[in-house]
Amino acid sequence: MAAGVSEAFDAIDWSAPWLVPWRGLGQPVAQQVQSEPSVHRALQSAAPQDGPVGFVPQHELPDGTAYEQYIWDTRRVPTRDNLHDFFNGLVWLQFPQTKRRLNELQAQAIAADGVQAVRGPLRDALTVFDENGAVLHAPDALWAALVARDWQRLFIDLRPLWADARLVLFGHALLEKLVVPRKPMVAHVYHAPHAIRSIANLDACLAQQVQPQPWATKPFAPLPVLGVPGWWPANEAPDFYADAQVFRPPRAVSGG
């Protein structure tokens, strides 16, 4: 393992609110990585025998082969010894059906269009969610305020409604970045139409909803995650949300 990686795993605060759904699975795997410095082996030891994928070292990915295509063809995930690939592996273990569906659509797009310098709309949207996505089930008024980027209404006026909401992070890059939380970190949020009864239930429902349309249009809303009530002590002060560099107003629509 590269120097400093073990220290990076030490830095994970498993008591953080956004890691609550991940703690039971992720903390033992992280501890194994620290005692036996191999991320792919630690993930593999936690993977069910009938799981959709296994985990292999990064060098097994052949030169010139697209990462997503390799996973689809071999059911093996090339894995580096770092936090990014650790969290990617955790998402595979926690959301196997959704990750397999994302991978299927990525592989289909590669088969149809090849690997291009710029991803097409669908591949771009799938990558955005895979890296930085989250799922929110919330009262309609909260979702409407989020889509409108009405931060005052979302986080202050309607603050009590957050007790009836549940936000689950999905993107492995977002989980990695939140090891060192910063106010500007944003999730691309998908609206869960039904209550999130369990992660397994969410996985099954989400996998069914990942379809080329409307996902190619990026049906996500940006949410600065440290603004979520209860997720960061500083947001108890209303002026936390006055930072327009983070809580940006809606884009003006130009006339035509």
CSV table of N, CA, C and O in Angstrom, one decimal, residues 42-102:
chain,number,residue,atom,x,y,z
A,42,ALA,N,-9.6,-7.0,1.2
A,42,ALA,CA,-10.5,-6.7,2.2
A,42,ALA,C,-12.0,-6.7,1.7
A,42,ALA,O,-12.9,-7.2,2.3
A,43,LEU,N,-12.2,-6.1,0.5
A,43,LEU,CA,-13.5,-6.0,0.0
A,43,LEU,C,-14.0,-7.4,-0.4
A,43,LEU,O,-15.1,-7.8,-0.2
A,44,GLN,N,-13.1,-8.2,-1.0
A,44,GLN,CA,-13.5,-9.5,-1.4
A,44,GLN,C,-13.9,-10.4,-0.2
A,44,GLN,O,-14.8,-11.2,-0.3
A,45,SER,N,-13.2,-10.2,0.9
A,45,SER,CA,-13.6,-11.0,2.1
A,45,SER,C,-15.0,-10.6,2.6
A,45,SER,O,-15.6,-11.5,3.3
A,46,ALA,N,-15.5,-9.4,2.3
A,46,ALA,CA,-16.8,-9.0,2.7
A,46,ALA,C,-17.9,-9.3,1.7
A,46,ALA,O,-19.1,-9.2,1.9
A,47,ALA,N,-17.5,-9.7,0.5
A,47,ALA,CA,-18.4,-9.9,-0.6
A,47,ALA,C,-19.1,-11.3,-0.5
A,47,ALA,O,-18.4,-12.3,-0.2
A,48,PRO,N,-20.4,-11.3,-0.8
A,48,PRO,CA,-21.1,-12.6,-0.8
A,48,PRO,C,-20.6,-13.5,-1.9
A,48,PRO,O,-20.2,-12.9,-3.0
A,49,GLN,N,-20.6,-14.8,-1.8
A,49,GLN,CA,-20.2,-15.7,-2.8
A,49,GLN,C,-21.0,-15.5,-4.1
A,49,GLN,O,-20.5,-15.7,-5.2
A,50,ASP,N,-22.3,-15.2,-3.9
A,50,ASP,CA,-23.2,-15.1,-5.1
A,50,ASP,C,-23.3,-13.6,-5.5
A,50,ASP,O,-24.3,-13.3,-6.2
A,51,GLY,N,-22.4,-12.7,-5.1
A,51,GLY,CA,-22.5,-11.3,-5.4
A,51,GLY,C,-22.3,-11.1,-6.9
A,51,GLY,O,-21.8,-12.0,-7.6
A,52,PRO,N,-22.7,-9.9,-7.4
A,52,PRO,CA,-22.6,-9.6,-8.8
A,52,PRO,C,-21.1,-9.5,-9.3
A,52,PRO,O,-20.9,-9.6,-10.5
A,53,VAL,N,-20.2,-9.1,-8.4
A,53,VAL,CA,-18.8,-8.9,-8.8
A,53,VAL,C,-17.9,-9.4,-7.7
A,53,VAL,O,-18.2,-9.5,-6.6
A,54,GLY,N,-16.6,-9.6,-8.1
A,54,GLY,CA,-15.5,-9.7,-7.2
A,54,GLY,C,-14.6,-8.6,-7.4
A,54,GLY,O,-14.7,-7.7,-8.3
A,55,PHE,N,-13.5,-8.6,-6.5
A,55,PHE,CA,-12.6,-7.5,-6.5
A,55,PHE,C,-11.2,-8.0,-6.8
A,55,PHE,O,-10.8,-9.0,-6.2
A,56,VAL,N,-10.5,-7.3,-7.7
A,56,VAL,CA,-9.1,-7.8,-8.1
A,56,VAL,C,-8.2,-6.6,-8.1
A,56,VAL,O,-8.7,-5.4,-8.2
A,57,PRO,N,-6.9,-6.8,-8.1
A,57,PRO,CA,-6.0,-5.7,-8.1
A,57,PRO,C,-6.1,-4.9,-9.5
A,57,PRO,O,-6.4,-5.5,-10.5
A,58,GLN,N,-5.7,-3.6,-9.4
A,58,GLN,CA,-5.9,-2.8,-10.6
A,58,GLN,C,-5.1,-3.3,-11.8
A,58,GLN,O,-5.5,-3.1,-12.9
A,59,HIS,N,-4.0,-4.0,-11.6
A,59,HIS,CA,-3.1,-4.4,-12.7
A,59,HIS,C,-3.8,-5.5,-13.6
A,59,HIS,O,-3.3,-5.8,-14.6
A,60,GLU,N,-4.9,-6.0,-13.1
A,60,GLU,CA,-5.6,-7.0,-13.9
A,60,GLU,C,-6.4,-6.4,-15.0
A,60,GLU,O,-6.9,-7.1,-15.9
A,61,LEU,N,-6.6,-5.1,-15.0
A,61,LEU,CA,-7.3,-4.4,-16.1
A,61,LEU,C,-6.3,-4.3,-17.3
A,61,LEU,O,-5.3,-3.6,-17.2
A,62,PRO,N,-6.6,-4.9,-18.4
A,62,PRO,CA,-5.7,-4.9,-19.5
A,62,PRO,C,-5.5,-3.5,-20.1
A,62,PRO,O,-6.5,-2.7,-20.1
A,63,ASP,N,-4.4,-3.1,-20.6
A,63,ASP,CA,-4.1,-1.9,-21.2
A,63,ASP,C,-5.1,-1.7,-22.4
A,63,ASP,O,-5.3,-2.7,-23.2
A,64,GLY,N,-5.7,-0.6,-22.5
A,64,GLY,CA,-6.6,-0.3,-23.7
A,64,GLY,C,-8.0,-0.8,-23.5
A,64,GLY,O,-8.8,-0.6,-24.4
A,65,THR,N,-8.3,-1.4,-22.4
A,65,THR,CA,-9.7,-1.9,-22.1
A,65,THR,C,-10.4,-0.9,-21.2
A,65,THR,O,-9.9,-0.5,-20.2
A,66,ALA,N,-11.6,-0.6,-21.6
A,66,ALA,CA,-12.4,0.4,-20.8
A,66,ALA,C,-12.8,-0.3,-19.5
A,66,ALA,O,-13.2,-1.4,-19.4
A,67,TYR,N,-12.6,0.5,-18.4
A,67,TYR,CA,-12.9,0.0,-17.1
A,67,TYR,C,-14.3,-0.6,-16.9
A,67,TYR,O,-14.5,-1.7,-16.5
A,68,GLU,N,-15.3,0.2,-17.4
A,68,GLU,CA,-16.7,-0.3,-17.2
A,68,GLU,C,-16.9,-1.5,-18.1
A,68,GLU,O,-17.7,-2.4,-17.6
A,69,GLN,N,-16.3,-1.6,-19.3
A,69,GLN,CA,-16.5,-2.8,-20.1
A,69,GLN,C,-15.9,-4.0,-19.5
A,69,GLN,O,-16.4,-5.1,-19.5
A,70,TYR,N,-14.7,-3.8,-18.9
A,70,TYR,CA,-14.0,-4.9,-18.2
A,70,TYR,C,-14.9,-5.5,-17.1
A,70,TYR,O,-15.0,-6.7,-16.9
A,71,ILE,N,-15.5,-4.6,-16.3
A,71,ILE,CA,-16.3,-5.1,-15.2
A,71,ILE,C,-17.5,-5.8,-15.7
A,71,ILE,O,-17.9,-6.9,-15.2
A,72,TRP,N,-18.1,-5.3,-16.8
A,72,TRP,CA,-19.3,-6.0,-17.3
A,72,TRP,C,-19.0,-7.4,-17.9
A,72,TRP,O,-19.7,-8.4,-17.7
A,73,ASP,N,-17.8,-7.4,-18.6
A,73,ASP,CA,-17.4,-8.7,-19.2
A,73,ASP,C,-17.0,-9.8,-18.2
A,73,ASP,O,-17.2,-11.0,-18.4
A,74,THR,N,-16.3,-9.3,-17.2
A,74,THR,CA,-15.6,-10.3,-16.3
A,74,THR,C,-16.2,-10.4,-14.9
A,74,THR,O,-15.9,-11.3,-14.2
A,75,ARG,N,-17.1,-9.4,-14.6
A,75,ARG,CA,-17.7,-9.4,-13.2
A,75,ARG,C,-16.6,-9.2,-12.2
A,75,ARG,O,-16.8,-9.7,-11.0
A,76,ARG,N,-15.6,-8.5,-12.5
A,76,ARG,CA,-14.5,-8.2,-11.6
A,76,ARG,C,-14.2,-6.7,-11.6
A,76,ARG,O,-14.2,-6.1,-12.7
A,77,VAL,N,-14.0,-6.2,-10.4
A,77,VAL,CA,-13.8,-4.7,-10.3
A,77,VAL,C,-12.3,-4.5,-10.0
A,77,VAL,O,-11.8,-4.8,-8.9
A,78,PRO,N,-11.5,-3.9,-11.0
A,78,PRO,CA,-10.1,-3.5,-10.7
A,78,PRO,C,-10.1,-2.5,-9.6
A,78,PRO,O,-10.8,-1.5,-9.6
A,79,THR,N,-9.2,-2.7,-8.6
A,79,THR,CA,-9.3,-1.9,-7.3
A,79,THR,C,-7.9,-1.5,-6.9
A,79,THR,O,-7.0,-2.3,-6.8
A,80,ARG,N,-7.7,-0.2,-6.7
A,80,ARG,CA,-6.5,0.4,-6.2
A,80,ARG,C,-6.5,0.5,-4.7
A,80,ARG,O,-7.6,0.4,-4.1
A,81,ASP,N,-5.3,0.6,-4.1
A,81,ASP,CA,-5.3,0.7,-2.7
A,81,ASP,C,-5.4,2.2,-2.3
A,81,ASP,O,-4.5,2.9,-1.8
A,82,ASN,N,-6.6,2.7,-2.4
A,82,ASN,CA,-6.9,4.1,-1.9
A,82,ASN,C,-8.4,4.2,-1.5
A,82,ASN,O,-9.2,3.3,-1.6
A,83,LEU,N,-8.7,5.3,-0.9
A,83,LEU,CA,-10.0,5.6,-0.4
A,83,LEU,C,-11.1,5.6,-1.4
A,83,LEU,O,-12.2,5.1,-1.2
A,84,HIS,N,-10.7,6.1,-2.6
A,84,HIS,CA,-11.7,6.2,-3.7
A,84,HIS,C,-12.2,4.8,-4.1
A,84,HIS,O,-13.4,4.6,-4.2
A,85,ASP,N,-11.3,3.9,-4.3
A,85,ASP,CA,-11.7,2.6,-4.7
A,85,ASP,C,-12.3,1.8,-3.5
A,85,ASP,O,-13.1,0.9,-3.7
A,86,PHE,N,-11.9,2.1,-2.3
A,86,PHE,CA,-12.5,1.5,-1.1
A,86,PHE,C,-14.0,1.8,-1.1
A,86,PHE,O,-14.8,0.9,-0.9
A,87,PHE,N,-14.3,3.1,-1.2
A,87,PHE,CA,-15.7,3.5,-1.1
A,87,PHE,C,-16.5,2.9,-2.4
A,87,PHE,O,-17.7,2.6,-2.3
A,88,ASN,N,-15.8,2.9,-3.5
A,88,ASN,CA,-16.5,2.3,-4.7
A,88,ASN,C,-16.9,0.8,-4.4
A,88,ASN,O,-18.0,0.4,-4.7
A,89,GLY,N,-15.9,0.1,-3.8
A,89,GLY,CA,-16.2,-1.3,-3.4
A,89,GLY,C,-17.4,-1.4,-2.4
A,89,GLY,O,-18.2,-2.3,-2.5
A,90,LEU,N,-17.4,-0.5,-1.4
A,90,LEU,CA,-18.5,-0.5,-0.5
A,90,LEU,C,-19.8,-0.3,-1.2
A,90,LEU,O,-20.8,-1.0,-0.8
A,91,VAL,N,-19.9,0.6,-2.1
A,91,VAL,CA,-21.1,0.8,-2.8
A,91,VAL,C,-21.5,-0.4,-3.6
A,91,VAL,O,-22.7,-0.8,-3.7
A,92,TRP,N,-20.6,-1.1,-4.2
A,92,TRP,CA,-20.9,-2.4,-4.9
A,92,TRP,C,-21.5,-3.4,-3.9
A,92,TRP,O,-22.4,-4.1,-4.2
A,93,LEU,N,-21.0,-3.4,-2.7
A,93,LEU,CA,-21.5,-4.4,-1.7
A,93,LEU,C,-22.8,-4.0,-1.2
A,93,LEU,O,-23.7,-4.8,-0.9
A,94,GLN,N,-23.0,-2.7,-1.0
A,94,GLN,CA,-24.3,-2.2,-0.4
A,94,GLN,C,-25.4,-2.0,-1.4
A,94,GLN,O,-26.6,-2.2,-1.1
A,95,PHE,N,-25.1,-1.7,-2.7
A,95,PHE,CA,-26.1,-1.4,-3.7
A,95,PHE,C,-25.7,-2.3,-4.9
A,95,PHE,O,-25.5,-1.8,-6.0
A,96,PRO,N,-25.7,-3.6,-4.8
A,96,PRO,CA,-25.2,-4.4,-5.9
A,96,PRO,C,-26.1,-4.3,-7.1
A,96,PRO,O,-25.6,-4.4,-8.3
A,97,GLN,N,-27.4,-4.3,-6.9
A,97,GLN,CA,-28.3,-4.2,-8.1
A,97,GLN,C,-28.2,-2.9,-8.9
A,97,GLN,O,-28.2,-2.9,-10.1
A,98,THR,N,-28.1,-1.8,-8.1
A,98,THR,CA,-28.0,-0.5,-8.8
A,98,THR,C,-26.7,-0.4,-9.5
A,98,THR,O,-26.6,0.1,-10.6
A,99,LYS,N,-25.6,-0.8,-8.8
A,99,LYS,CA,-24.3,-0.7,-9.5
A,99,LYS,C,-24.2,-1.5,-10.7
A,99,LYS,O,-23.6,-1.1,-11.7
A,100,ARG,N,-24.8,-2.7,-10.7
A,100,ARG,CA,-24.8,-3.6,-11.8
A,100,ARG,C,-25.6,-2.9,-13.0
A,100,ARG,O,-25.2,-3.0,-14.1
A,101,ARG,N,-26.7,-2.3,-12.6
A,101,ARG,CA,-27.5,-1.6,-13.7
A,101,ARG,C,-26.8,-0.4,-14.3
A,101,ARG,O,-26.8,-0.3,-15.5
A,102,LEU,N,-26.1,0.4,-13.4
A,102,LEU,CA,-25.3,1.4,-14.0
A,102,LEU,C,-24.2,0.9,-14.9
A,102,LEU,O,-24.0,1.4,-16.0
